[in-house]
Amino acid sequence: MDDKCIIAEMKKGNTAAFNNLYDKYYKPLFAFAYTKMGNIQDAEDIVQERFLVLLTNEGIWARITDLRPYLYRMVNNACLHELSAHESKSKKEQLYGQYLVAGHENELPEVLQQMNEEARTRIMTPLLSNLGRQCRRALELVYMEDKSYVEAGKIMGVSKESIKTHLSIGKSYFRKRIDTLINLVALVCLVRLW
């Protein structure tokens, strides 16, 4: 089936044409994404997600006039977005690494240091649920279960440096949330006094 027929059939909602589209373009789009990403898994994910968009978003077909360039542009944009996200994450990890090297790895936000264990756990537990799984687990192991970085790393199957990075990310998150909480409590107290 040629591209114009695929477009016409997809506009009609004929999902059988999708099989022709997939058979014709999956491998070349995967190869294209792989040259951009340099990683098989990322390339597969990007191309599969784009095909899912094409299958589930019927309105998209009204905008497509030339299929091949549209598909390549779609995959290229997704690759650029993903690479940008990777670069941003890498920069953040570098900043956290610099923070750790500066000797701050054992610091908890001051307000948490001043609380007893029960109060700290009561505040930290709901906040932990908003963190990523790895970051949350590192905080639990080191600060709640009193594990060393090496012990926590062995339990999680990561290096000591990864544990430090997860802790740094978590502590930064807590500092922001605790500061917001303190400001909110101060505001409530002022309003009550007024």
Short mmCIF file of N, CA, C and O in Angstrom, two decimals, residues 70-141:
data_model
loop_
_atom_site.label_atom_id
_atom_site.label_comp_id
_atom_site.label_asym_id
_atom_site.label_seq_id
_atom_site.Cartn_x
_atom_site.Cartn_y
_atom_site.Cartn_z
N TYR A 70 6.72 13.48 7.34
CA TYR A 70 6.02 13.70 8.61
C TYR A 70 6.53 12.73 9.68
O TYR A 70 6.82 13.12 10.81
N LEU A 71 6.65 11.45 9.31
CA LEU A 71 7.11 10.44 10.26
C LEU A 71 8.53 10.72 10.73
O LEU A 71 8.83 10.63 11.93
N TYR A 72 9.41 11.05 9.80
CA TYR A 72 10.80 11.31 10.17
C TYR A 72 10.91 12.57 11.04
O TYR A 72 11.69 12.60 11.99
N ARG A 73 10.13 13.58 10.73
CA ARG A 73 10.14 14.80 11.53
C ARG A 73 9.62 14.50 12.94
O ARG A 73 10.16 14.98 13.94
N MET A 74 8.59 13.70 13.01
CA MET A 74 7.99 13.32 14.29
C MET A 74 9.02 12.58 15.17
O MET A 74 9.17 12.88 16.35
N VAL A 75 9.71 11.63 14.57
CA VAL A 75 10.72 10.86 15.31
C VAL A 75 11.92 11.75 15.66
O VAL A 75 12.44 11.69 16.78
N ASN A 76 12.33 12.58 14.73
CA ASN A 76 13.46 13.49 14.98
C ASN A 76 13.15 14.41 16.16
O ASN A 76 13.99 14.60 17.05
N ASN A 77 11.96 15.00 16.18
CA ASN A 77 11.58 15.89 17.29
C ASN A 77 11.56 15.14 18.62
O ASN A 77 12.00 15.68 19.64
N ALA A 78 11.06 13.91 18.61
CA ALA A 78 11.03 13.12 19.85
C ALA A 78 12.46 12.81 20.32
O ALA A 78 12.75 12.87 21.52
N CYS A 79 13.35 12.52 19.38
CA CYS A 79 14.75 12.27 19.73
C CYS A 79 15.39 13.52 20.32
O CYS A 79 16.09 13.44 21.34
N LEU A 80 15.17 14.65 19.69
CA LEU A 80 15.75 15.90 20.19
C LEU A 80 15.23 16.22 21.59
O LEU A 80 16.00 16.65 22.46
N HIS A 81 13.95 15.99 21.80
CA HIS A 81 13.37 16.23 23.13
C HIS A 81 14.01 15.30 24.16
O HIS A 81 14.38 15.73 25.26
N GLU A 82 14.15 14.05 23.82
CA GLU A 82 14.74 13.06 24.74
C GLU A 82 16.20 13.38 25.02
O GLU A 82 16.66 13.32 26.16
N LEU A 83 16.96 13.75 24.00
CA LEU A 83 18.36 14.12 24.19
C LEU A 83 18.48 15.35 25.08
O LEU A 83 19.38 15.43 25.93
N SER A 84 17.59 16.30 24.89
CA SER A 84 17.60 17.50 25.73
C SER A 84 17.31 17.14 27.18
O SER A 84 17.94 17.66 28.10
N ALA A 85 16.37 16.23 27.41
CA ALA A 85 16.05 15.78 28.76
C ALA A 85 17.25 15.07 29.38
O ALA A 85 17.56 15.28 30.55
N HIS A 86 17.93 14.22 28.60
CA HIS A 86 19.13 13.53 29.09
C HIS A 86 20.21 14.54 29.48
O HIS A 86 20.86 14.41 30.51
N GLU A 87 20.40 15.55 28.62
CA GLU A 87 21.43 16.56 28.88
C GLU A 87 21.11 17.34 30.14
O GLU A 87 21.97 17.60 30.98
N SER A 88 19.84 17.70 30.31
CA SER A 88 19.42 18.44 31.49
C SER A 88 19.64 17.60 32.74
O SER A 88 20.13 18.09 33.76
N LYS A 89 19.29 16.31 32.67
CA LYS A 89 19.49 15.42 33.81
C LYS A 89 20.97 15.28 34.13
O LYS A 89 21.37 15.30 35.29
N SER A 90 21.80 15.17 33.10
CA SER A 90 23.23 15.05 33.29
C SER A 90 23.80 16.29 33.98
O SER A 90 24.63 16.19 34.88
N LYS A 91 23.33 17.48 33.57
CA LYS A 91 23.80 18.72 34.20
C LYS A 91 23.39 18.76 35.67
O LYS A 91 24.18 19.16 36.52
N LYS A 92 22.17 18.33 35.96
CA LYS A 92 21.71 18.31 37.35
C LYS A 92 22.56 17.35 38.17
O LYS A 92 22.95 17.66 39.30
N GLU A 93 22.85 16.19 37.62
CA GLU A 93 23.67 15.22 38.34
C GLU A 93 25.07 15.76 38.59
O GLU A 93 25.65 15.53 39.64
N GLN A 94 25.62 16.52 37.63
CA GLN A 94 26.93 17.13 37.83
C GLN A 94 26.88 18.14 38.97
O GLN A 94 27.77 18.19 39.81
N LEU A 95 25.82 18.94 39.00
CA LEU A 95 25.68 19.92 40.08
C LEU A 95 25.57 19.22 41.44
O LEU A 95 26.17 19.64 42.42
N TYR A 96 24.78 18.14 41.49
CA TYR A 96 24.65 17.40 42.74
C TYR A 96 25.99 16.77 43.12
O TYR A 96 26.34 16.73 44.29
N GLY A 97 26.73 16.30 42.14
CA GLY A 97 28.05 15.73 42.41
C GLY A 97 28.98 16.77 43.00
O GLY A 97 29.72 16.50 43.95
N GLN A 98 28.94 18.00 42.47
CA GLN A 98 29.76 19.08 43.02
C GLN A 98 29.33 19.40 44.45
O GLN A 98 30.15 19.68 45.31
N TYR A 99 28.04 19.35 44.69
CA TYR A 99 27.52 19.59 46.03
C TYR A 99 28.06 18.54 47.00
O TYR A 99 28.51 18.86 48.09
N LEU A 100 28.07 17.28 46.57
CA LEU A 100 28.56 16.21 47.43
C LEU A 100 30.05 16.35 47.69
O LEU A 100 30.51 16.15 48.81
N VAL A 101 30.82 16.70 46.66
CA VAL A 101 32.26 16.85 46.81
C VAL A 101 32.58 17.97 47.79
O VAL A 101 33.57 17.93 48.50
N ALA A 102 31.70 18.96 47.85
CA ALA A 102 31.93 20.10 48.75
C ALA A 102 31.77 19.72 50.21
O ALA A 102 31.98 20.53 51.10
N GLY A 103 31.39 18.47 50.51
CA GLY A 103 31.34 18.00 51.88
C GLY A 103 30.01 18.15 52.59
O GLY A 103 29.95 18.15 53.81
N HIS A 104 28.93 18.27 51.86
CA HIS A 104 27.62 18.47 52.48
C HIS A 104 26.80 17.19 52.54
O HIS A 104 25.61 17.25 52.83
N GLU A 105 27.40 16.03 52.30
CA GLU A 105 26.59 14.84 52.13
C GLU A 105 25.86 14.38 53.39
O GLU A 105 24.89 13.65 53.31
N ASN A 106 26.30 14.79 54.57
CA ASN A 106 25.64 14.32 55.79
C ASN A 106 24.65 15.33 56.36
O ASN A 106 24.10 15.13 57.42
N GLU A 107 24.45 16.43 55.66
CA GLU A 107 23.56 17.47 56.17
C GLU A 107 22.10 17.17 55.88
O GLU A 107 21.74 16.89 54.76
N LEU A 108 21.30 17.26 56.91
CA LEU A 108 19.85 17.30 56.74
C LEU A 108 19.47 18.76 56.87
O LEU A 108 20.19 19.54 57.49
N PRO A 109 18.36 19.16 56.29
CA PRO A 109 17.91 20.52 56.55
C PRO A 109 17.86 20.77 58.06
O PRO A 109 17.46 19.89 58.82
N GLU A 110 18.25 21.96 58.48
CA GLU A 110 18.39 22.27 59.90
C GLU A 110 17.12 21.98 60.69
O GLU A 110 17.17 21.43 61.79
N VAL A 111 15.97 22.32 60.13
CA VAL A 111 14.72 22.09 60.84
C VAL A 111 14.50 20.59 61.11
O VAL A 111 13.97 20.21 62.14
N LEU A 112 14.92 19.72 60.19
CA LEU A 112 14.79 18.28 60.40
C LEU A 112 15.79 17.78 61.43
O LEU A 112 15.50 16.85 62.18
N GLN A 113 16.97 18.39 61.50
CA GLN A 113 17.96 17.99 62.48
C GLN A 113 17.46 18.26 63.90
O GLN A 113 17.78 17.53 64.83
N GLN A 114 16.66 19.31 64.06
CA GLN A 114 16.20 19.71 65.38
C GLN A 114 15.01 18.89 65.86
O GLN A 114 14.67 18.93 67.04
N MET A 115 14.38 18.12 65.00
CA MET A 115 13.21 17.33 65.38
C MET A 115 13.63 15.99 65.96
O MET A 115 14.66 15.45 65.60
N ASN A 116 12.75 15.45 66.82
CA ASN A 116 13.01 14.09 67.28
C ASN A 116 12.64 13.12 66.17
O ASN A 116 12.01 13.50 65.18
N GLU A 117 13.06 11.87 66.32
CA GLU A 117 12.88 10.87 65.26
C GLU A 117 11.42 10.69 64.87
O GLU A 117 11.08 10.60 63.69
N GLU A 118 10.52 10.68 65.82
CA GLU A 118 9.09 10.46 65.53
C GLU A 118 8.52 11.61 64.70
O GLU A 118 7.84 11.39 63.69
N ALA A 119 8.83 12.84 65.10
CA ALA A 119 8.33 14.01 64.36
C ALA A 119 8.93 14.05 62.95
O ALA A 119 8.25 14.34 61.98
N ARG A 120 10.23 13.71 62.85
CA ARG A 120 10.89 13.71 61.54
C ARG A 120 10.24 12.69 60.62
O ARG A 120 9.96 12.96 59.47
N THR A 121 9.96 11.50 61.15
CA THR A 121 9.33 10.44 60.35
C THR A 121 7.93 10.86 59.92
O THR A 121 7.52 10.63 58.79
N ARG A 122 7.17 11.50 60.83
CA ARG A 122 5.81 11.94 60.52
C ARG A 122 5.80 12.96 59.38
O ARG A 122 4.92 12.95 58.53
N ILE A 123 6.81 13.82 59.34
CA ILE A 123 6.88 14.83 58.27
C ILE A 123 7.44 14.22 57.00
O ILE A 123 6.98 14.50 55.89
N MET A 124 8.46 13.38 57.13
CA MET A 124 9.15 12.86 55.95
C MET A 124 8.33 11.84 55.18
O MET A 124 8.40 11.78 53.97
N THR A 125 7.53 11.03 55.88
CA THR A 125 6.82 9.93 55.22
C THR A 125 5.92 10.41 54.08
O THR A 125 6.01 9.89 52.97
N PRO A 126 5.02 11.39 54.29
CA PRO A 126 4.20 11.82 53.15
C PRO A 126 5.02 12.47 52.04
O PRO A 126 4.71 12.34 50.86
N LEU A 127 6.09 13.18 52.41
CA LEU A 127 6.94 13.80 51.40
C LEU A 127 7.69 12.76 50.58
O LEU A 127 7.91 12.94 49.39
N LEU A 128 8.06 11.65 51.23
CA LEU A 128 8.77 10.59 50.52
C LEU A 128 7.96 10.02 49.38
O LEU A 128 8.50 9.62 48.36
N SER A 129 6.65 9.98 49.55
CA SER A 129 5.80 9.37 48.52
C SER A 129 5.86 10.14 47.20
O SER A 129 5.53 9.61 46.15
N ASN A 130 6.30 11.40 47.24
CA ASN A 130 6.39 12.20 46.03
C ASN A 130 7.73 12.10 45.32
O ASN A 130 7.91 12.66 44.25
N LEU A 131 8.68 11.40 45.93
CA LEU A 131 10.00 11.25 45.32
C LEU A 131 10.04 10.03 44.41
O LEU A 131 9.22 9.13 44.54
N GLY A 132 11.04 9.96 43.55
CA GLY A 132 11.26 8.78 42.73
C GLY A 132 11.61 7.58 43.60
O GLY A 132 12.10 7.74 44.72
N ARG A 133 11.38 6.40 43.08
CA ARG A 133 11.57 5.16 43.84
C ARG A 133 13.00 5.03 44.39
O ARG A 133 13.19 4.76 45.57
N GLN A 134 14.01 5.24 43.54
CA GLN A 134 15.40 5.07 43.96
C GLN A 134 15.78 6.11 45.02
O GLN A 134 16.42 5.78 46.01
N CYS A 135 15.38 7.33 44.80
CA CYS A 135 15.69 8.41 45.73
C CYS A 135 15.03 8.15 47.09
O CYS A 135 15.66 8.29 48.14
N ARG A 136 13.78 7.76 47.05
CA ARG A 136 13.03 7.47 48.27
C ARG A 136 13.68 6.33 49.04
O ARG A 136 13.88 6.41 50.25
N ARG A 137 14.06 5.27 48.34
CA ARG A 137 14.67 4.11 49.00
C ARG A 137 16.00 4.48 49.63
O ARG A 137 16.30 4.06 50.74
N ALA A 138 16.81 5.29 48.95
CA ALA A 138 18.10 5.71 49.51
C ALA A 138 17.90 6.51 50.80
O ALA A 138 18.59 6.29 51.80
N LEU A 139 16.94 7.44 50.80
CA LEU A 139 16.65 8.22 52.01
C LEU A 139 16.17 7.33 53.15
O LEU A 139 16.58 7.51 54.30
N GLU A 140 15.30 6.38 52.83
CA GLU A 140 14.80 5.48 53.86
C GLU A 140 15.94 4.68 54.48
O GLU A 140 16.03 4.55 55.71
N LEU A 141 16.80 4.13 53.63
CA LEU A 141 17.89 3.29 54.13
C LEU A 141 18.88 4.07 54.99
O LEU A 141 19.26 3.63 56.06
#
